[in-house]
Short mmCIF file of C-alpha atoms in Angstrom, two decimals:
data_model
loop_
_atom_site.label_atom_id
_atom_site.label_comp_id
_atom_site.label_asym_id
_atom_site.label_seq_id
_atom_site.Cartn_x
_atom_site.Cartn_y
_atom_site.Cartn_z
CA UNK A 7 195.79 173.37 145.70
CA UNK A 8 197.46 170.06 146.53
CA UNK A 9 195.90 167.97 149.26
CA UNK A 10 198.84 166.60 151.24
CA UNK A 11 198.45 163.74 153.69
CA UNK A 12 201.15 162.77 156.19
CA UNK A 13 201.20 159.05 157.01
CA UNK A 14 202.94 158.09 160.25
CA UNK A 15 203.32 154.45 161.25
CA UNK A 16 203.70 154.27 165.02
CA UNK A 17 204.27 151.57 167.56
CA UNK A 18 204.72 152.37 171.23
CA UNK A 19 205.63 155.99 170.47
CA UNK A 20 203.66 157.64 173.27
CA UNK A 21 206.65 159.73 174.36
CA UNK A 22 207.18 161.36 170.97
CA UNK A 23 203.92 161.21 168.99
CA UNK A 24 202.32 164.37 170.43
CA UNK A 25 205.42 166.48 169.72
CA UNK A 26 205.64 165.10 166.17
CA UNK A 27 201.96 165.86 165.41
CA UNK A 28 202.11 169.32 167.03
CA UNK A 29 205.17 170.14 164.95
CA UNK A 30 203.37 169.03 161.77
CA UNK A 31 200.34 171.15 162.66
CA UNK A 32 202.60 174.12 163.34
CA UNK A 33 203.80 173.76 159.74
CA UNK A 34 200.17 173.74 158.50
CA UNK A 35 199.93 170.02 157.76
CA UNK A 36 196.47 169.14 159.01
CA UNK A 37 195.82 165.86 157.23
CA UNK A 38 197.78 163.57 159.52
CA UNK A 39 197.15 159.83 159.57
CA UNK A 40 198.72 157.86 162.39
CA UNK A 41 198.65 154.10 161.91
CA UNK A 42 198.99 152.60 165.35
CA UNK A 43 200.65 149.29 164.67
CA UNK A 44 199.58 147.27 167.70
CA UNK A 45 200.93 149.62 170.37
CA UNK A 46 200.73 148.54 173.97
CA UNK A 47 200.88 152.12 175.24
CA UNK A 48 198.74 155.24 174.75
CA UNK A 49 200.03 156.12 171.25
CA UNK A 50 196.49 155.97 169.71
CA UNK A 51 194.87 158.12 172.38
CA UNK A 52 197.61 160.74 172.31
CA UNK A 53 197.61 160.89 168.51
CA UNK A 54 193.84 161.38 168.47
CA UNK A 55 194.04 164.06 171.17
CA UNK A 56 196.70 165.86 169.14
CA UNK A 57 194.30 165.95 166.20
CA UNK A 58 195.46 163.13 163.94
CA UNK A 59 193.25 160.57 162.22
CA UNK A 60 194.10 157.27 163.86
CA UNK A 61 193.89 153.90 162.14
CA UNK A 62 194.53 151.00 164.43
CA UNK A 63 196.22 147.69 163.64
CA UNK A 64 194.97 145.57 166.53
CA UNK A 65 198.05 143.39 166.25
CA UNK A 66 201.54 144.41 165.21
CA UNK A 67 202.10 143.80 161.48
CA UNK A 68 205.27 145.80 160.87
CA UNK A 69 206.14 149.26 159.61
CA UNK A 70 205.71 148.37 155.94
CA UNK A 71 202.21 147.01 156.58
CA UNK A 72 201.28 150.11 158.60
CA UNK A 73 202.52 152.41 155.83
CA UNK A 74 200.44 150.52 153.31
CA UNK A 75 197.31 150.89 155.46
CA UNK A 76 197.92 154.62 155.91
CA UNK A 77 198.68 155.13 152.22
CA UNK A 78 195.52 153.25 151.17
CA UNK A 79 193.47 155.43 153.51
CA UNK A 80 195.07 158.60 152.15
CA UNK A 81 194.26 157.50 148.59
CA UNK A 82 190.65 156.86 149.67
CA UNK A 83 190.57 160.42 151.03
CA UNK A 84 191.59 161.73 147.59
CA UNK A 85 195.07 162.81 148.67
CA UNK A 86 197.16 164.40 145.92
CA UNK A 87 200.45 163.91 147.75
CA UNK A 88 201.25 161.34 150.42
CA UNK A 89 204.22 161.84 152.71
CA UNK A 90 205.72 158.97 154.72
CA UNK A 91 206.99 160.28 158.01
CA UNK A 92 208.45 158.80 161.22
CA UNK A 93 206.89 158.89 164.68
CA UNK A 94 210.11 158.98 166.67
CA UNK A 95 211.01 162.61 166.02
CA UNK A 96 213.94 161.87 163.69
CA UNK A 97 212.40 163.78 160.79
CA UNK A 98 211.67 167.51 160.72
CA UNK A 99 208.29 168.84 159.62
CA UNK A 100 210.03 171.83 158.03
CA UNK A 101 211.74 169.48 155.53
CA UNK A 102 208.38 168.28 154.13
CA UNK A 103 208.06 171.34 151.90
CA UNK A 104 211.45 170.47 150.32
CA UNK A 105 210.40 166.84 149.83
CA UNK A 106 207.04 167.63 148.21
CA UNK A 107 208.25 170.56 146.09
CA UNK A 108 209.33 168.42 143.07
CA UNK A 109 205.88 166.76 143.12
CA UNK A 110 204.03 170.07 143.25
CA UNK A 111 206.10 171.32 140.34
CA UNK A 112 205.33 168.12 138.43
CA UNK A 113 209.01 167.24 138.11
CA UNK A 114 208.67 163.82 139.77
CA UNK A 115 206.12 161.36 141.09
CA UNK A 116 208.23 160.20 144.01
CA UNK A 117 210.64 162.25 146.05
CA UNK A 118 213.07 160.71 148.54
CA UNK A 119 214.61 162.60 151.41
CA UNK A 120 218.33 161.85 151.65
CA UNK A 121 220.39 162.42 154.77
CA UNK A 122 223.54 162.06 152.63
CA UNK A 123 222.71 165.08 150.48
CA UNK A 124 222.68 167.22 153.59
CA UNK A 125 225.68 167.87 155.77
CA UNK A 126 223.47 168.60 158.74
CA UNK A 127 222.57 165.05 159.79
CA UNK A 128 224.71 163.83 162.68
CA UNK A 129 224.75 160.22 161.47
CA UNK A 130 226.60 157.95 163.93
CA UNK A 131 229.68 156.36 162.29
CA UNK A 132 228.49 152.74 162.65
CA UNK A 133 225.12 153.69 161.13
CA UNK A 134 226.82 155.57 158.30
CA UNK A 135 228.94 152.53 157.43
CA UNK A 136 225.89 150.29 157.50
CA UNK A 137 223.99 152.71 155.23
CA UNK A 138 226.87 152.83 152.75
CA UNK A 139 226.96 149.02 152.71
CA UNK A 140 223.19 149.09 152.17
CA UNK A 141 223.71 151.38 149.21
CA UNK A 142 226.22 148.96 147.64
CA UNK A 143 223.88 146.06 148.34
CA UNK A 144 220.91 147.81 146.72
CA UNK A 145 223.01 148.73 143.69
CA UNK A 146 224.13 145.12 143.23
CA UNK A 147 220.73 143.57 143.85
CA UNK A 148 218.24 145.98 142.32
CA UNK A 149 220.45 148.39 140.31
CA UNK A 150 219.18 151.17 142.55
CA UNK A 151 221.54 154.13 142.63
CA UNK A 152 220.05 156.54 145.17
CA UNK A 153 222.27 157.96 147.90
CA UNK A 154 220.07 156.88 150.82
CA UNK A 155 218.18 153.65 150.03
CA UNK A 156 217.07 153.18 153.64
CA UNK A 157 215.42 156.59 153.90
CA UNK A 158 211.87 156.39 155.22
CA UNK A 159 211.22 160.07 154.42
CA UNK A 160 209.49 160.19 151.05
CA UNK A 161 206.59 161.76 149.21
CA UNK A 162 204.47 160.13 146.54
CA UNK A 163 201.83 161.42 144.19
CA UNK A 164 198.50 159.60 144.33
CA UNK A 165 199.33 157.97 140.99
CA UNK A 166 202.67 156.65 142.29
CA UNK A 167 201.10 155.47 145.55
CA UNK A 168 198.52 153.48 143.60
CA UNK A 169 201.19 151.96 141.40
CA UNK A 170 203.58 150.88 144.19
CA UNK A 171 202.57 147.72 146.00
CA UNK A 172 204.22 147.40 149.42
CA UNK A 173 204.42 143.69 150.19
CA UNK A 174 207.24 143.75 152.75
CA UNK A 175 205.63 144.00 156.16
CA UNK A 176 208.72 145.04 158.06
CA UNK A 177 211.59 147.40 157.49
CA UNK A 178 212.61 146.09 154.03
CA UNK A 179 209.73 148.17 152.59
CA UNK A 180 212.20 151.08 152.06
CA UNK A 181 214.26 149.04 149.63
CA UNK A 182 211.13 147.50 148.13
CA UNK A 183 209.60 150.89 147.31
CA UNK A 184 212.88 151.99 145.72
CA UNK A 185 213.13 148.79 143.70
CA UNK A 186 209.56 149.23 142.43
CA UNK A 187 210.15 152.88 141.55
CA UNK A 188 213.09 151.74 139.40
CA UNK A 189 211.29 148.76 137.91
CA UNK A 190 208.11 150.67 137.04
CA UNK A 191 210.18 153.59 135.72
CA UNK A 192 208.43 156.07 138.01
CA UNK A 193 210.06 159.50 137.78
CA UNK A 194 211.79 160.19 141.09
CA UNK A 195 214.15 162.64 142.67
CA UNK A 196 216.21 162.96 145.83
CA UNK A 197 216.28 166.01 148.04
CA UNK A 198 218.41 166.81 151.10
CA UNK A 199 216.79 166.38 154.50
CA UNK A 200 218.15 166.55 157.99
CA UNK A 201 217.71 163.50 160.20
CA UNK A 202 218.05 164.07 163.91
CA UNK A 203 219.67 161.25 165.83
CA UNK A 204 218.72 161.32 169.49
CA UNK A 205 219.17 158.54 172.05
CA UNK A 206 215.43 157.90 171.79
CA UNK A 207 215.34 157.72 167.99
CA UNK A 208 218.43 155.51 167.92
CA UNK A 209 216.72 153.13 170.32
CA UNK A 210 213.53 153.08 168.22
CA UNK A 211 215.17 153.11 164.79
CA UNK A 212 216.87 150.32 162.86
CA UNK A 213 219.74 148.58 164.59
CA UNK A 214 222.69 147.31 162.60
CA UNK A 215 221.53 143.75 163.28
CA UNK A 216 218.15 144.75 161.85
CA UNK A 217 219.97 145.97 158.73
CA UNK A 218 221.44 142.50 158.25
CA UNK A 219 218.01 140.98 158.69
CA UNK A 220 216.64 143.36 156.04
CA UNK A 221 219.41 142.36 153.63
CA UNK A 222 218.67 138.66 154.17
CA UNK A 223 214.94 139.20 153.67
CA UNK A 224 215.49 141.19 150.45
CA UNK A 225 217.88 138.59 149.12
CA UNK A 226 215.37 135.86 149.89
CA UNK A 227 212.51 137.74 148.24
CA UNK A 228 214.68 138.35 145.17
CA UNK A 229 215.60 134.64 144.94
CA UNK A 230 212.06 133.42 145.62
CA UNK A 231 210.64 135.54 142.80
CA UNK B 25 213.07 86.67 160.53
CA UNK B 26 211.26 89.90 161.14
CA UNK B 27 212.99 92.26 163.63
CA UNK B 28 211.20 94.30 166.38
CA UNK B 29 212.24 97.58 164.69
CA UNK B 30 210.46 96.47 161.50
CA UNK B 31 207.29 95.77 163.48
CA UNK B 32 207.51 99.20 165.14
CA UNK B 33 208.01 100.97 161.80
CA UNK B 34 205.10 99.08 160.23
CA UNK B 35 202.80 99.93 163.17
CA UNK B 36 203.77 103.60 163.01
CA UNK B 37 203.41 103.81 159.21
CA UNK B 38 200.00 102.08 159.37
CA UNK B 39 198.91 104.57 162.04
CA UNK B 40 200.15 107.44 159.81
CA UNK B 41 198.25 105.96 156.84
CA UNK B 42 195.03 105.86 158.88
CA UNK B 43 195.58 109.53 159.90
CA UNK B 44 196.14 110.45 156.26
CA UNK B 45 192.84 108.87 155.31
CA UNK B 46 191.02 110.57 158.21
CA UNK B 47 192.45 114.02 157.26
CA UNK B 48 191.21 113.50 153.70
CA UNK B 49 187.82 112.50 155.09
CA UNK B 50 187.76 115.73 157.18
CA UNK B 51 188.74 117.75 154.09
CA UNK B 52 191.86 118.92 155.92
CA UNK B 53 194.17 117.80 153.09
CA UNK B 54 193.73 117.82 149.33
CA UNK B 55 193.51 114.66 147.18
CA UNK B 56 197.01 115.41 145.87
CA UNK B 57 198.40 115.58 149.39
CA UNK B 58 196.57 112.35 150.24
CA UNK B 59 198.21 110.59 147.28
CA UNK B 60 201.65 111.95 148.24
CA UNK B 61 201.38 110.89 151.89
CA UNK B 62 199.87 107.51 151.04
CA UNK B 63 202.79 106.93 148.69
CA UNK B 64 205.30 107.94 151.42
CA UNK B 65 203.85 105.75 154.18
CA UNK B 66 203.16 102.79 151.87
CA UNK B 67 206.80 102.97 150.75
CA UNK B 68 207.86 102.91 154.40
CA UNK B 69 205.72 99.80 155.02
CA UNK B 70 207.13 98.06 151.92
CA UNK B 71 210.75 98.89 152.87
CA UNK B 72 210.14 97.73 156.46
CA UNK B 73 208.64 94.44 155.21
CA UNK B 74 211.17 93.80 152.45
CA UNK B 75 214.40 95.76 153.22
CA UNK B 76 215.96 94.19 150.10
CA UNK B 77 213.87 96.62 148.01
CA UNK B 78 215.91 99.61 149.15
CA UNK B 79 219.19 97.83 148.35
CA UNK B 80 217.97 97.03 144.84
CA UNK B 81 216.80 100.62 144.39
CA UNK B 82 220.07 102.12 145.66
CA UNK B 83 222.00 99.87 143.25
CA UNK B 84 219.72 101.11 140.47
CA UNK B 85 220.41 104.77 141.38
CA UNK B 86 224.13 104.15 141.69
CA UNK B 87 224.33 104.63 145.47
CA UNK B 88 226.54 102.37 147.57
CA UNK B 89 224.33 101.41 150.47
CA UNK B 90 220.60 101.11 150.90
CA UNK B 91 220.75 103.43 153.91
CA UNK B 92 222.29 106.20 151.75
CA UNK B 93 219.22 106.18 149.53
CA UNK B 94 216.88 106.20 152.55
CA UNK B 95 218.69 109.19 154.12
CA UNK B 96 218.91 111.07 150.82
CA UNK B 97 215.22 110.57 150.06
CA UNK B 98 214.21 111.57 153.60
CA UNK B 99 216.37 114.72 153.46
CA UNK B 100 214.88 115.81 150.13
CA UNK B 101 211.37 115.13 151.42
CA UNK B 102 212.03 117.07 154.65
CA UNK B 103 213.49 120.04 152.76
CA UNK B 104 210.45 120.08 150.49
CA UNK B 105 208.12 119.99 153.49
CA UNK B 106 210.00 122.86 155.20
CA UNK B 107 209.69 124.90 152.00
CA UNK B 108 205.97 124.12 151.80
CA UNK B 109 205.47 125.04 155.45
CA UNK B 110 207.40 128.30 154.91
CA UNK B 111 205.21 129.24 151.94
CA UNK B 112 202.06 128.41 153.88
CA UNK B 113 203.14 130.42 156.94
CA UNK B 114 203.97 133.37 154.69
CA UNK B 115 200.52 133.12 153.08
CA UNK B 116 198.86 133.06 156.51
CA UNK B 117 200.97 136.07 157.62
CA UNK B 118 199.81 137.96 154.51
CA UNK B 119 196.19 137.04 155.18
CA UNK B 120 196.45 138.23 158.79
CA UNK B 121 198.00 141.51 157.63
CA UNK B 122 195.24 141.99 155.05
CA UNK B 123 192.57 141.29 157.68
CA UNK B 124 194.19 143.67 160.16
CA UNK B 125 194.30 146.36 157.46
CA UNK B 126 190.68 145.82 156.45
CA UNK B 127 189.61 146.01 160.08
CA UNK B 128 191.60 149.23 160.60
CA UNK B 129 190.12 150.85 157.48
CA UNK B 130 186.54 149.65 158.10
CA UNK B 131 186.57 150.63 161.76
CA UNK B 132 187.69 154.12 160.75
CA UNK B 133 185.10 154.26 157.98
CA UNK B 134 182.28 153.15 160.30
CA UNK B 135 183.20 155.55 163.08
CA UNK B 136 183.22 158.35 160.49
CA UNK B 137 179.78 157.45 159.15
CA UNK B 138 178.11 156.79 162.50
CA UNK B 139 175.71 159.57 163.51
CA UNK B 140 176.68 161.26 166.76
CA UNK B 141 174.30 160.34 169.57
CA UNK B 142 174.92 163.58 171.41
#
């Protein structure tokens, strides 16, 4: 039996965190780690009340840093599979089984959820254009050819999680993980997932300006290496 | 005849030299940094005392005016310092993140291992 841990970085997500955890529990995912990344609201308390294990960053260090903390904790708890999941309700708990399936079957060590492989995601046009540009950028910079390089929905085996070193503290961690998967020749796959865009998730998710910032940061890290 | 601006520059550079020595004394800078800064401020004092030096040097490097060399050198030095500051800030950011992570993991670990009082 595979021990699956769900890692959720969260910052000021008090209005969605309980629903997200309840939904995960409904789908029989009981090992839920919420990394509260310096929230100023009741995210930690609500997550704990909902039954998640809460790790607290006393000051905000960014989503990438929070994911790394959660992943390290999951590895310490002898997780077989670690799933990175969002706190804003964009991702669906029912898609986790699709994302982890290739890992359970031993076909891959990392599985990425792609909103482009599914026709269900109601991606706003501006976001879609930005994601396509991101794809071209990632192909040019890191030779990464996945359909959704900015997807934060992914599952890793313990072995892959130990091999990938997340150094980007902020949002560029998505591209960084992909680049490392390619560089370290980790076997990966992409599976379709549905991403739900609500007014709340759009407000909490990446803005197009943020995307430009990510691109600059990645370019800088590539040049500085 | 020595101009007031030269006197001002010499006073400032001498003050900076004394600070450099004090920072080395406090172990706030490394010996390498001390040598670099002593070289910079001593050069400033020499150029302020004998401005002809910079003209001779700029001729040697193939630059037209002495001021061109001064501006070019200052720009390179400033860019280097910005780069160094950037690297140091990034290192501090990484340290803070690592500390925050350790604290998060250890706090969780401790609360798990603590016996319940009730």
